[in-house]
Short mmCIF file of C-alpha atoms in Angstrom, two decimals:
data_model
loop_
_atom_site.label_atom_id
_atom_site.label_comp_id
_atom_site.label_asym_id
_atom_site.label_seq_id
_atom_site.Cartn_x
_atom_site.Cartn_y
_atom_site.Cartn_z
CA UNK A 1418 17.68 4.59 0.77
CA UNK A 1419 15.37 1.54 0.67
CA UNK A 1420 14.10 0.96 4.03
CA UNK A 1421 13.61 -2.83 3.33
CA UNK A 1422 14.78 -5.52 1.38
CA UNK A 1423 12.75 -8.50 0.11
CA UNK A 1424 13.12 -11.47 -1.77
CA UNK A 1425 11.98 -10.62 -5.24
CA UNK A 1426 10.09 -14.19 -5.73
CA UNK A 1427 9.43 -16.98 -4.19
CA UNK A 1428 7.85 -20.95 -4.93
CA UNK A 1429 6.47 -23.17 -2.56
CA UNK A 1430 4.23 -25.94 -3.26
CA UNK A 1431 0.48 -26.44 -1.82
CA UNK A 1432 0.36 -27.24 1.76
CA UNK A 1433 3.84 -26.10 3.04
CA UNK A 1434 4.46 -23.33 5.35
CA UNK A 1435 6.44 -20.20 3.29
CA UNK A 1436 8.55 -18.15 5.28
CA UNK A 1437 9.42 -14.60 3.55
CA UNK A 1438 12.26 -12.60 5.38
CA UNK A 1439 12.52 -9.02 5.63
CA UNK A 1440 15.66 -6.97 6.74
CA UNK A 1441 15.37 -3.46 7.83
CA UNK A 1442 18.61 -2.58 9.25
CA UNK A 1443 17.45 1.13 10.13
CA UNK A 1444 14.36 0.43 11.39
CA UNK A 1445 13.46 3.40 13.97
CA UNK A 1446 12.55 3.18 17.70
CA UNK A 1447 8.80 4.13 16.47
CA UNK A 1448 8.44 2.11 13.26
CA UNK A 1449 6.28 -0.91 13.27
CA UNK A 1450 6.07 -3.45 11.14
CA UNK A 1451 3.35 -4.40 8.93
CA UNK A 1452 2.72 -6.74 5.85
CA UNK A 1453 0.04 -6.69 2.97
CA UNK A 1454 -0.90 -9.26 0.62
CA UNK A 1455 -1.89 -7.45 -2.89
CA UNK A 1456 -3.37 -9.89 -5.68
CA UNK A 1457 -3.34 -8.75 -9.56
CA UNK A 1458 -5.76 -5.89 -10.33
CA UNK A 1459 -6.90 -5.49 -6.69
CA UNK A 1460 -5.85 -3.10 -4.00
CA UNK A 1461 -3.05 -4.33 -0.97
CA UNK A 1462 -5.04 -5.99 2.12
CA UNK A 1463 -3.82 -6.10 5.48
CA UNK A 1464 -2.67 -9.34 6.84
CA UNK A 1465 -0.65 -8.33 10.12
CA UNK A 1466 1.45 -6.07 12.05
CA UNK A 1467 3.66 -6.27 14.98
CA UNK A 1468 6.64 -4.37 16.87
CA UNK A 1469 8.65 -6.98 18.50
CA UNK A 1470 8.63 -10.89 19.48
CA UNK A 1471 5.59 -12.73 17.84
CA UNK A 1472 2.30 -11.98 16.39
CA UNK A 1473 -0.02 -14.39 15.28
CA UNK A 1474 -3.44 -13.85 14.16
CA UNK A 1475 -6.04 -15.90 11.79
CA UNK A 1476 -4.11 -15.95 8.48
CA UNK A 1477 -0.31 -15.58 9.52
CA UNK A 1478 2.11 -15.04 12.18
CA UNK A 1479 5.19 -12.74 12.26
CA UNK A 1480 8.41 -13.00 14.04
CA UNK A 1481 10.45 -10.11 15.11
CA UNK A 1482 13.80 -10.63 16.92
CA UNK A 1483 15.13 -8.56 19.59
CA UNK A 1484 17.30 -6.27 17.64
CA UNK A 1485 14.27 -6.28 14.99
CA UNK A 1486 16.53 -5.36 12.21
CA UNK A 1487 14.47 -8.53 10.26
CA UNK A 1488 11.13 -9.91 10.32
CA UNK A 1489 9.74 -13.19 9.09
CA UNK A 1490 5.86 -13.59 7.88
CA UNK A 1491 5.08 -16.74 8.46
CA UNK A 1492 2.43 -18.40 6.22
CA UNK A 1493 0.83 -22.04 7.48
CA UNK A 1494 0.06 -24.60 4.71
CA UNK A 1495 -0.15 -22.37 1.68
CA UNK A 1496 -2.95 -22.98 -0.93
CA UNK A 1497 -3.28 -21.81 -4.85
CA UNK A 1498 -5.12 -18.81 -3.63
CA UNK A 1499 -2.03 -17.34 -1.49
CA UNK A 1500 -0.40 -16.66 -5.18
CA UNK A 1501 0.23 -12.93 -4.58
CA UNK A 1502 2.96 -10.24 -3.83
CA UNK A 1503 3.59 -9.91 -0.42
CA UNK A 1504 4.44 -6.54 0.91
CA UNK A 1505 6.56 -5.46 4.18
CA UNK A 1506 6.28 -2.28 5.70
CA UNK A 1507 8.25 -0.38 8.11
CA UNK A 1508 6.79 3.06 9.62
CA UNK A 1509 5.75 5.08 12.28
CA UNK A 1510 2.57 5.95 14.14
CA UNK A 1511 0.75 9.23 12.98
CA UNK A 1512 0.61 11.55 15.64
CA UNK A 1513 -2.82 11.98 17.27
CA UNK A 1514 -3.31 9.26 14.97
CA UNK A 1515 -4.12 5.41 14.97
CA UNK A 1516 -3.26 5.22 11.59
CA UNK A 1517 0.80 4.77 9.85
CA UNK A 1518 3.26 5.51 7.44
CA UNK A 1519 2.84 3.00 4.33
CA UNK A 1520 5.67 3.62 2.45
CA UNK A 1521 5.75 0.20 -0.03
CA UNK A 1522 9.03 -1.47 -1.25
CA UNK A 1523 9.26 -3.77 -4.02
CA UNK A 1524 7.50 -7.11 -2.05
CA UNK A 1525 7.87 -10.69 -2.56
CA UNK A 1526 5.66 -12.55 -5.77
CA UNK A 1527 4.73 -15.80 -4.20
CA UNK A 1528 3.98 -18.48 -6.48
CA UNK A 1529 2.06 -21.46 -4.72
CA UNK A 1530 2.32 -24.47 -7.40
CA UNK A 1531 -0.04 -27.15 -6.95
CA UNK B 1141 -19.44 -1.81 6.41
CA UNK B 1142 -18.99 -0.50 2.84
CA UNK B 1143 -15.40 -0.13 1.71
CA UNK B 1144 -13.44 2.16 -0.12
CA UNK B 1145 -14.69 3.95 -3.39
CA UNK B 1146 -13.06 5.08 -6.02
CA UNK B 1147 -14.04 6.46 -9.56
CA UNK B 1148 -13.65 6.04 -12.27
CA UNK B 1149 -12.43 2.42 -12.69
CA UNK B 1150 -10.90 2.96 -15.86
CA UNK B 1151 -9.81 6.11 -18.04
CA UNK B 1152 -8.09 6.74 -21.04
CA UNK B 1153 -7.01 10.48 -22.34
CA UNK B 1154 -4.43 11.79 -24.39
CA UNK B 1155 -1.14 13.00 -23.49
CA UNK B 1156 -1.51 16.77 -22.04
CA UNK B 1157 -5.18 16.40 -21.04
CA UNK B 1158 -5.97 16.94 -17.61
CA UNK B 1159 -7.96 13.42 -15.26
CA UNK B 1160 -9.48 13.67 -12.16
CA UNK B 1161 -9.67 10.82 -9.57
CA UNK B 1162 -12.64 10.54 -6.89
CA UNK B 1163 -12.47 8.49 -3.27
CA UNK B 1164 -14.61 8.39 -0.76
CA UNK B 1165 -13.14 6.73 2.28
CA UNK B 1166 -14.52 4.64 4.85
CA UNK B 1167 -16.70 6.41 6.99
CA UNK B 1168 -14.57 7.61 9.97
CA UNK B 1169 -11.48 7.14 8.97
CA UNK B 1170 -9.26 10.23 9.55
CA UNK B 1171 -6.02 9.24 7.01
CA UNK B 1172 -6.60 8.90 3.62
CA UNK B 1173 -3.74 7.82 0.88
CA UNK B 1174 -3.40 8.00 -2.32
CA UNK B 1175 -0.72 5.94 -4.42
CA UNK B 1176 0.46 5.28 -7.77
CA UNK B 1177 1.31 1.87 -9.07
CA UNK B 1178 2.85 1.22 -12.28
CA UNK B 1179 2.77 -1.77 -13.51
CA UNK B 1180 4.99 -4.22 -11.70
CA UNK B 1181 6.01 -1.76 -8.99
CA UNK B 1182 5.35 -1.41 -5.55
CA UNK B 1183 2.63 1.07 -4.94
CA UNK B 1184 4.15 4.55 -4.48
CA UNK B 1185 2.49 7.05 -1.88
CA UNK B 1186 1.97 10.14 -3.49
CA UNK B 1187 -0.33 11.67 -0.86
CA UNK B 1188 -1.51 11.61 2.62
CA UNK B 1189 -4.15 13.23 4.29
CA UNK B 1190 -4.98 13.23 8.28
CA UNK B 1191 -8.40 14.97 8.16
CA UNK B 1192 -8.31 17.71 5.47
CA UNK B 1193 -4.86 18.54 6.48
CA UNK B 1194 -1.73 17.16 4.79
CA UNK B 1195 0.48 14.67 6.41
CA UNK B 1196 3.38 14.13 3.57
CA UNK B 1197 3.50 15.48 0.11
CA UNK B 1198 6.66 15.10 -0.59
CA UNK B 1199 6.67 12.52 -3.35
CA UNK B 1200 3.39 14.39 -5.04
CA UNK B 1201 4.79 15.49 -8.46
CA UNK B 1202 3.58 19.25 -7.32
CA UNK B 1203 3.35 20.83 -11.07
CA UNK B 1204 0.98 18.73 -12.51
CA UNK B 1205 -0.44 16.76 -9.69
CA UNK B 1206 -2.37 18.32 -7.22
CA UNK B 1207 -4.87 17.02 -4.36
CA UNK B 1208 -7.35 17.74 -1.86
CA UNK B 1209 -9.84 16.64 0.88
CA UNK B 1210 -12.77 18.80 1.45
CA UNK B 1211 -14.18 18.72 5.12
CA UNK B 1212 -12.43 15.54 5.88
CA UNK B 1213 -14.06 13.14 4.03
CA UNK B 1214 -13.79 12.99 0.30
CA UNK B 1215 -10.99 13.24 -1.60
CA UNK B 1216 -10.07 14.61 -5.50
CA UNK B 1217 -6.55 13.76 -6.79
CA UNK B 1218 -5.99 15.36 -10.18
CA UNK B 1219 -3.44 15.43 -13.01
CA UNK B 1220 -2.89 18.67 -15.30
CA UNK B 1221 -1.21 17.93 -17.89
CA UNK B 1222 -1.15 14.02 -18.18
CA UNK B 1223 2.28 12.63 -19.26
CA UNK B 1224 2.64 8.89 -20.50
CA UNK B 1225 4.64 8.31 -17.75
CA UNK B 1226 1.39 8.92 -15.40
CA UNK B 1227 0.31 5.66 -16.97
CA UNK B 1228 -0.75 3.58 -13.85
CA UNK B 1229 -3.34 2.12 -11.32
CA UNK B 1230 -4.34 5.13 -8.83
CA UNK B 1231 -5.24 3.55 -5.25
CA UNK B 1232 -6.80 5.27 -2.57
CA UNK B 1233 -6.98 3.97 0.51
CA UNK B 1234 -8.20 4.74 4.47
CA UNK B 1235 -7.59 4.01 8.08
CA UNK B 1236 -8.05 4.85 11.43
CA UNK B 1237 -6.10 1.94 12.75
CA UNK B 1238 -3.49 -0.33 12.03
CA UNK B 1239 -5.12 -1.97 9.48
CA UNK B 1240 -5.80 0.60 6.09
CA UNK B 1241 -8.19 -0.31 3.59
CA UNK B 1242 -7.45 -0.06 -0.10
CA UNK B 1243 -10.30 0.66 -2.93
CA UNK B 1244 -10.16 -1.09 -6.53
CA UNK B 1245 -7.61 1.65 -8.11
CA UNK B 1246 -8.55 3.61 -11.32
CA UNK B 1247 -6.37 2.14 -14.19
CA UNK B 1248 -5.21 5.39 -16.36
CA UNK B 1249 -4.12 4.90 -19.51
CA UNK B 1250 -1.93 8.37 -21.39
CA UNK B 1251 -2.15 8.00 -24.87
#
């Protein structure tokens, strides 16, 4: 059973701010939520995590409601270089740990067209 | 701070051959992952490591694909025999926080 479900693609042109939804209707009491930003022939890169309400950091913000069976990533005034596949991830901490679970789903293939 | 390593970037054998993958993690990072991406696909975790111990296995294809993580640090994935379905990119990765670190991938190629 997929743990989340993502828009397959999405377009958006330079400059505008691209929302990408995820639902994860079973998320656990211990999962967090995290997103990664993989472009071709390169490994996924971190771009945020969060566990509920909203996250913001230098590159993107997130949005979790209170029942946080959905997030949003939240991209400001996307440029040609934000073409990638955008990946959300539900999971828990490792015990003893201050690493996660990564378990990957399908992700999102923005296209940012000039 | 260097990142990830992995080697080789590129390898092509023949169908029943064995491969083995290297990574070397960032330096004090306890987890280590490894995946398999085929092309077009989500990376899928095959592997993960907390120290030298095992975490979750349980998607490592255990009759041809085997791993291991001597003293913590390094880590050997290998494939005996290669199908053409093992065709992929092979990404480690590390963390010790939130945030994990991927390495280039080696690109496999079963001919």
């Amino acid at each position: 059973l997929a743990k989340t479900t993502q828009p397959i693609s999405m377009d958006s042109y330079e400059g505008q701010e691209v929302n990408i939804t995820c639902s994860h209707n079973n998320i656990a009491t211990n999962d967090y939520i995290t997103w990664y930003q993989q472009f071709p022939s390169q490994g996924p890169r971190f771009i945020i995590q969060g566990y509920k309400t909203k996250v913001t950091n230098e590159v993107a913000s997130l949005f979790i409601p209170a029942d946080r069976k959905s997030s949003t990533l939240s991209l400001p005034r996307v440029s040609l270089s934000d073409t990638a596949v955008y990946y959300c991830l539900v999971g828990d901490r490792l015990r003893g740990a201050g690493s996660y679970q990564l378990t990957f789903g399908k992700g999102t293939k923005l296209s940012v067209i000039p | 701070e260097a990142g990830v390593a992995q080697s080789p970037r590129y390898k092509i054998i023949e169908k029943r051959q064995s491969v083995a993958f290297w990574c070397n993690p960032i330096s004090g990072h306890a987890t280590l992952y490894w995946y398999q991406q085929i092309l077009g696909q989500g990376p899928k975790l095959l592997i993960q490591f907390q120290n030298n111990g095992v975490v979750d296995d349980s998607q490592l294809p255990k009759d041809r694909f085997s791993a291991e993580r001597l003293k913590g640090v390094d880590s050997t994935l290998k494939i005996q025999p290669a199908k053409l379905e093992d065709s992929a990119v092979y990404l480690c990765a590390s963390s010790s926080t939130a945030e994990a670190f991927f390495g280039q991938g080696t690109r496999l190629t079963v001919v």
